[in-house]
Amino acid sequence: MSDDRAMLTDVATGLFRDLCTPEDVVAAEATGWSERLWSALAESGFPYVSVPEEAGGSGGDIADACALLTVAGRFAAPVPLAETGLLGGWLLAAAGLELPEGPLSVAVGRPGDAVELAGGPGAWRLTARVQRVPWGGRSERVALLADAGGDRYVVSAPVASAGVTGGRNLAAEPRDTLEWTDAGLPDDAVGVAPAGVTGDALRLRGALSRAALISGALARVSELTVRYTGERHQFGRPIARFQAVQTHLVTIAEEAQMAGLATEVATLNARPEPGFFDVAAAKAAASEAATIAARASHQAHGAIGMTKEYELGQLSRRLWSWRDEFGSERYWSRELGRQLAEAGADELWPRISTGLGNA
Amino acid sequence: MQFGPTPLSPAEAALRAEVREFLAAELPPDHRPALGFAGRHDPAFSRKLAARGWVGMALPPEYGGHGRSAVERFVVAEELLAAGAPVGAHFVADRQTGPALLHYGTEEQRQRFLPGISAGEIYFSLGMSEPDSGSDLASVRTRATRVEGGWTVTGTKVWTSEAHNNHFFAVLCRTSPMEEGKKHAGLSQLIVDLHADGVRISPIPYIDGSHHFNEVALEDVFVPDDMVLGEIGSGWQQVTSELAYERSGPDRWLSTFPVLREFLREKAGTGVSDEEATVVGRLAARFWAIRQLSLSVARALDAGAAPAIEAALVKEVGTRFEQDLVEALRVAAETELDQGSGSLFGELLAEAVLTSPKYTLQGGTTEILRSVAAKGLSA
């Protein structure tokens, strides 16, 4: 990790440690929001890491943003960190639109979403229904991709003019449905999407963001499980001494390391944009790891893991949510398999053996 | 944990390109890929590989070796395995016995064996397991008794791969009686000529019907003093560090890769269904991830680290993955297994189903590795 990125990670870890304790997460889950954490993050400029400074962002690259997300995942941070910078901020900045002060979210482009942009300069109108928008109701704006008149646009849609229907993932993170019905938009809320700013590219960034969050959560799950099984005594000794329990510890460590390294390589290779193979492989590995590690960790913890307050549940409920967001392991495996089959048998090994590129 | 992202340097990438070119030229188009390092014994191929400098890479030039790094060895090994190259003749000597001789051997032994190992001409088998000693290696009962000018060895070794084709094996034996509570003391390693008087090699038919395993009975075999490997009484330390050598190399996760590649080749005409694509993509994703864990251990070794837990984790997850791959492809292919099916994919799949249980047994069983790794994690 570069020195700058290591420093960023250290500073962020300190901030989350102070402001995102397991108690803070419990409190935030009740309301769907932690203003205290968000203000501190916003003040430090973390949400807009990877968005260019000239566009009003904090600078840095995708790997920096994902390093922050890994820390956020570790602390189960109940805030739209990925959505504001890596996803929504990227869309707005690419289209030359102003970044909002408050949290920004993004329509992830789910099947059944409808976005209709009509009119033109001076008279833009938006009619849209987008589902499972992370912290949609809490955000100031939602970034949308819209096709109109043969062109692709980025829309900075104000949440104030939307109808909001609340929804949540298993971790009580808001995943809201937002509707705009023939809402007027000022010219500075609509910008042409440049080449490369597409739904597919957004999906890659989104999947990478979830892989990074999962990696952070898995690292913490691994630590928690090692600690707990070392402290918990049954039959006169720490349960970590039992071979059957050791199997869980090893499984969790392997999955956490595999997901973590795959994701880190994918983020480091994301210059300028994340690559399809890297993201597909990292998200497939991370989502599968989430399933396997959550199960093993709960088994090793026993009943204490099944309580709302204990940290494990905060992490496992996020793992069970994030693994499916922006494409499950099955989705990415299938897409990856299709591309590999098209490329042919002799391209398989060269592709698998292409890991981290040289800077 | 010392896993971390690492790229191949331009020189390492160039080495890889050379190996790929060599393999494309040397392996005939109808080459049937071997599954894993032990897959096929082919002295001619071993010598050709050695002529390129790709055997004895870990050994220094003064012994005919090449003084290459762990990552360079990784690069060569993964290309050989991915191609299913027949490296069964030299790989034990190359990976295990050569470095052990360099480390513990006398100058005379190094001069005697290492140039031949590096030339791909001297082959070793392992001499550890016995009928009553598997994972509990310190319980070996093969015994060496002091005699004039050396030792005389009696006992039985089993699962000795390729003993009928190889030249020597390093025998772990007891050189002084076991004392209560000091199980690991009194063990030594002796280099035994597989053609010496008193050595009787008999095949143990392998599960797929081939001749791979042997029982090697030693009856009063004389081993001169100059064939003692390392210190008398230090056999346990030597063997356990030997087992740690390259525990996490590509041979621990790439053995069944050719089955996946041939599956894709077979599907080239028809394309893949959604279900098949999902299986292929999942396996490729895990290959990509595990490879980087394994590569990062090689890089750590080159940096002078001792990533023992990491190596155990890679072997544990890698060898299970080698098996998972086989079953995932079997289910996807909806086939009936037949070693003579006439389809390369089908035959490799059948071979892999029969032989892949060994991956989680050899070089430390999954259960032993978990115990090693878990102790390290909890420490």
XYZ file of C-alpha atoms in Angstrom, chain B residues 18-324:
307
model
C 10.104 -17.832 -22.467
C 8.563 -20.767 -20.631
C 5.344 -20.439 -22.626
C 7.281 -20.427 -25.845
C 9.286 -23.466 -24.777
C 6.154 -25.391 -23.849
C 4.398 -24.486 -27.075
C 7.375 -25.858 -28.987
C 8.065 -28.922 -26.842
C 4.623 -30.295 -26.056
C 3.107 -31.971 -29.082
C -0.330 -30.780 -30.197
C -1.905 -34.054 -29.071
C -0.136 -33.812 -25.714
C -2.293 -35.218 -22.970
C -1.923 -32.898 -19.985
C -0.631 -34.402 -16.776
C -2.612 -33.516 -13.678
C -0.194 -32.065 -11.159
C 3.541 -32.388 -10.728
C 3.398 -36.118 -10.129
C 1.302 -36.638 -13.240
C 3.870 -38.098 -15.633
C 7.479 -39.351 -15.407
C 9.432 -38.296 -18.504
C 13.233 -38.113 -18.117
C 13.691 -36.735 -21.643
C 11.430 -33.819 -20.854
C 13.153 -33.250 -17.505
C 16.527 -32.994 -19.247
C 15.209 -30.556 -21.838
C 13.735 -28.391 -19.138
C 17.002 -28.536 -17.236
C 18.891 -27.496 -20.345
C 16.883 -24.281 -20.254
C 17.864 -23.727 -16.643
C 14.459 -24.487 -15.197
C 15.433 -27.340 -12.924
C 17.486 -26.655 -9.821
C 16.481 -23.020 -9.987
C 16.771 -22.733 -6.203
C 20.321 -24.100 -6.189
C 23.413 -21.934 -6.542
C 25.477 -21.932 -9.752
C 28.486 -23.577 -8.135
C 26.382 -26.742 -7.934
C 24.995 -26.479 -11.422
C 21.936 -24.587 -10.246
C 20.693 -21.168 -11.165
C 20.214 -19.169 -7.967
C 16.777 -17.964 -8.988
C 14.222 -16.429 -6.668
C 11.110 -18.044 -5.212
C 8.960 -15.933 -7.515
C 10.922 -17.055 -10.579
C 10.423 -20.659 -9.519
C 6.755 -19.884 -9.004
C 6.489 -18.491 -12.529
C 8.067 -21.560 -14.102
C 6.106 -23.983 -11.936
C 2.747 -22.436 -12.725
C 3.362 -22.508 -16.451
C 4.406 -26.177 -16.315
C 1.352 -27.110 -14.283
C -1.106 -25.108 -16.344
C 0.186 -26.826 -19.465
C 0.126 -30.234 -17.748
C 3.816 -30.769 -18.553
C 5.326 -34.149 -17.561
C 7.636 -33.110 -14.724
C 7.121 -36.178 -12.521
C 10.706 -37.405 -12.873
C 12.519 -34.478 -11.336
C 10.059 -32.512 -9.264
C 10.702 -34.068 -5.842
C 14.459 -33.643 -6.239
C 13.941 -30.146 -7.577
C 11.441 -28.908 -5.014
C 12.426 -30.781 -1.902
C 15.563 -32.897 -1.821
C 17.806 -30.446 -3.670
C 17.166 -27.597 -1.248
C 17.480 -30.019 1.704
C 20.873 -31.196 0.424
C 21.978 -27.621 -0.067
C 20.861 -26.772 3.442
C 21.938 -29.797 5.443
C 24.216 -31.778 3.149
C 28.001 -31.992 3.325
C 30.089 -30.327 0.669
C 30.818 -33.749 -0.778
C 27.089 -34.579 -0.986
C 26.318 -31.278 -2.654
C 29.019 -31.899 -5.256
C 27.780 -35.398 -5.771
C 24.035 -34.790 -6.139
C 23.202 -31.203 -6.926
C 24.699 -30.958 -10.436
C 22.787 -34.099 -11.450
C 19.577 -32.764 -9.937
C 20.035 -29.475 -11.785
C 20.685 -31.343 -15.023
C 17.357 -33.155 -14.635
C 19.177 -36.478 -14.378
C 19.077 -37.512 -10.731
C 15.617 -38.248 -9.346
C 14.558 -38.645 -5.754
C 11.538 -40.105 -4.013
C 10.344 -39.267 -0.523
C 10.990 -41.709 2.288
C 8.716 -40.603 5.058
C 5.430 -42.531 5.327
C 5.266 -46.043 6.741
C 2.445 -48.530 7.178
C 1.835 -47.226 10.713
C 3.074 -43.654 10.295
C 1.216 -41.092 8.254
C 0.398 -37.723 9.773
C 2.123 -38.841 12.979
C 5.458 -38.912 11.223
C 7.566 -39.041 14.372
C 6.256 -42.528 15.015
C 8.315 -44.041 12.157
C 9.787 -47.417 12.991
C 12.384 -47.828 10.276
C 15.558 -48.255 12.265
C 19.216 -47.624 11.492
C 21.888 -49.348 13.549
C 25.439 -48.157 13.817
C 27.958 -50.410 12.049
C 31.527 -50.018 10.906
C 31.671 -47.112 8.433
C 27.978 -46.358 8.427
C 24.514 -47.589 9.274
C 22.396 -50.553 8.450
C 18.763 -49.780 7.859
C 15.717 -51.982 8.231
C 12.086 -51.064 7.817
C 9.317 -50.459 5.334
C 8.324 -47.267 3.569
C 5.015 -46.919 1.723
C 3.328 -44.647 -0.811
C 6.778 -44.121 -2.293
C 5.885 -42.454 -5.583
C 7.994 -43.495 -8.566
C 10.512 -45.465 -6.465
C 10.721 -47.898 -9.369
C 11.843 -45.104 -11.696
C 13.910 -42.906 -9.401
C 17.456 -43.148 -8.114
C 17.453 -42.312 -4.420
C 15.221 -41.515 -1.530
C 15.825 -39.703 1.724
C 14.715 -42.087 4.443
C 13.469 -40.784 7.768
C 14.412 -43.336 10.366
C 15.122 -43.822 14.017
C 18.823 -43.821 14.884
C 18.293 -44.072 18.623
C 15.386 -45.618 20.527
C 12.353 -43.518 21.289
C 12.382 -42.067 24.782
C 9.170 -41.368 26.627
C 8.094 -37.752 25.996
C 10.904 -37.128 23.491
C 9.263 -38.449 20.396
C 10.962 -36.008 18.035
C 14.476 -36.825 19.175
C 16.560 -39.664 17.786
C 15.336 -39.354 14.191
C 17.698 -38.965 11.235
C 17.619 -38.800 7.450
C 19.707 -41.167 5.372
C 20.074 -41.068 1.614
C 19.383 -44.536 0.309
C 20.207 -45.736 -3.175
C 17.017 -47.326 -4.486
C 19.164 -49.905 -6.287
C 21.218 -50.921 -3.239
C 21.378 -54.469 -1.918
C 18.531 -55.203 0.470
C 16.119 -52.727 -1.132
C 12.985 -54.410 -2.425
C 10.508 -52.277 -4.351
C 7.030 -53.628 -4.955
C 4.184 -51.800 -6.604
C 1.124 -50.752 -4.648
C -1.459 -50.517 -7.438
C -2.714 -46.962 -7.614
C -6.438 -46.278 -7.415
C -6.647 -45.579 -11.160
C -4.865 -48.817 -11.999
C -1.507 -47.211 -12.784
C 1.854 -47.961 -11.209
C 2.731 -44.908 -9.182
C 2.995 -45.942 -5.535
C 5.414 -48.460 -4.149
C 6.224 -50.223 -0.987
C 9.959 -50.084 -0.373
C 11.205 -52.717 2.023
C 14.682 -52.164 3.445
C 16.413 -55.174 4.887
C 19.818 -54.562 6.449
C 20.630 -52.000 3.806
C 24.086 -50.599 4.343
C 24.279 -46.805 4.203
C 27.778 -45.375 4.439
C 28.431 -42.415 6.761
C 28.795 -40.076 3.818
C 25.122 -40.648 2.943
C 23.798 -39.315 6.231
C 21.819 -36.165 5.441
C 22.433 -33.483 8.031
C 22.984 -34.299 11.680
C 22.259 -37.622 13.255
C 19.316 -36.935 15.575
C 18.093 -33.837 13.678
C 15.841 -35.665 11.261
C 12.645 -34.254 12.689
C 13.681 -30.600 12.335
C 15.020 -31.282 8.850
C 11.896 -33.056 7.653
C 9.459 -30.510 9.033
C 11.311 -27.633 7.410
C 11.469 -29.679 4.212
C 7.692 -30.038 4.333
C 7.388 -26.291 4.649
C 9.389 -25.736 1.443
C 7.050 -24.480 -1.171
C 4.108 -25.810 0.716
C 2.071 -23.086 -0.895
C 3.400 -23.272 -4.445
C 1.322 -23.616 -7.613
C 1.368 -27.408 -7.302
C -1.083 -26.936 -4.410
C -3.873 -25.336 -6.421
C -3.223 -25.829 -10.118
C -3.155 -29.624 -10.486
C -6.618 -29.968 -11.980
C -6.574 -26.792 -14.069
C -6.241 -28.698 -17.384
C -9.664 -30.244 -16.760
C -11.255 -26.789 -16.759
C -9.401 -25.684 -19.865
C -10.418 -28.811 -21.765
C -14.011 -28.314 -20.656
C -13.967 -24.898 -22.298
C -12.356 -26.347 -25.397
C -15.057 -28.975 -25.647
C -17.686 -26.249 -25.385
C -16.109 -24.135 -28.111
C -18.544 -25.439 -30.717
C -21.783 -25.190 -28.791
C -21.144 -22.341 -26.403
C -21.897 -22.560 -22.696
C -25.249 -22.579 -20.954
C -25.909 -20.145 -18.125
C -25.223 -22.860 -15.615
C -21.955 -23.872 -17.249
C -20.872 -20.258 -17.528
C -21.546 -19.806 -13.820
C -19.354 -22.767 -12.940
C -16.540 -21.650 -15.249
C -16.664 -18.092 -13.966
C -16.670 -19.136 -10.333
C -13.692 -21.407 -10.811
C -11.776 -18.770 -12.758
C -12.456 -16.165 -10.069
C -11.142 -18.442 -7.356
C -8.111 -19.440 -9.430
C -7.310 -15.778 -9.856
C -7.676 -15.072 -6.142
C -5.814 -18.141 -4.866
C -2.989 -17.601 -7.342
C -2.337 -14.188 -5.911
C -2.269 -15.502 -2.356
C 0.236 -18.116 -3.451
C 2.348 -15.611 -5.398
C 2.433 -13.291 -2.430
C 3.877 -16.075 -0.253
C 6.666 -16.571 -2.813
C 7.345 -12.845 -2.741
C 7.464 -12.894 1.064
C 9.941 -15.792 0.981
C 12.185 -13.757 -1.311
C 11.990 -10.889 1.154
C 13.367 -13.182 3.829
C 10.099 -13.729 5.696
C 8.913 -17.068 7.057
C 5.220 -17.063 6.147
C 4.402 -20.435 7.687
C 0.749 -19.752 8.520
C 0.128 -18.184 5.140
C 1.686 -21.192 3.409
C -0.478 -23.595 5.397
C -3.596 -21.575 4.541
C -2.771 -21.581 0.837
C -2.222 -25.306 0.763
C -5.369 -25.960 2.751
C -7.621 -23.825 0.574
C -5.767 -24.612 -2.662
C -5.895 -28.380 -2.460
C -9.559 -28.353 -1.488
C -10.174 -26.125 -4.467
C -8.393 -28.602 -6.771
C -11.011 -31.114 -5.697
C -13.976 -28.724 -5.780
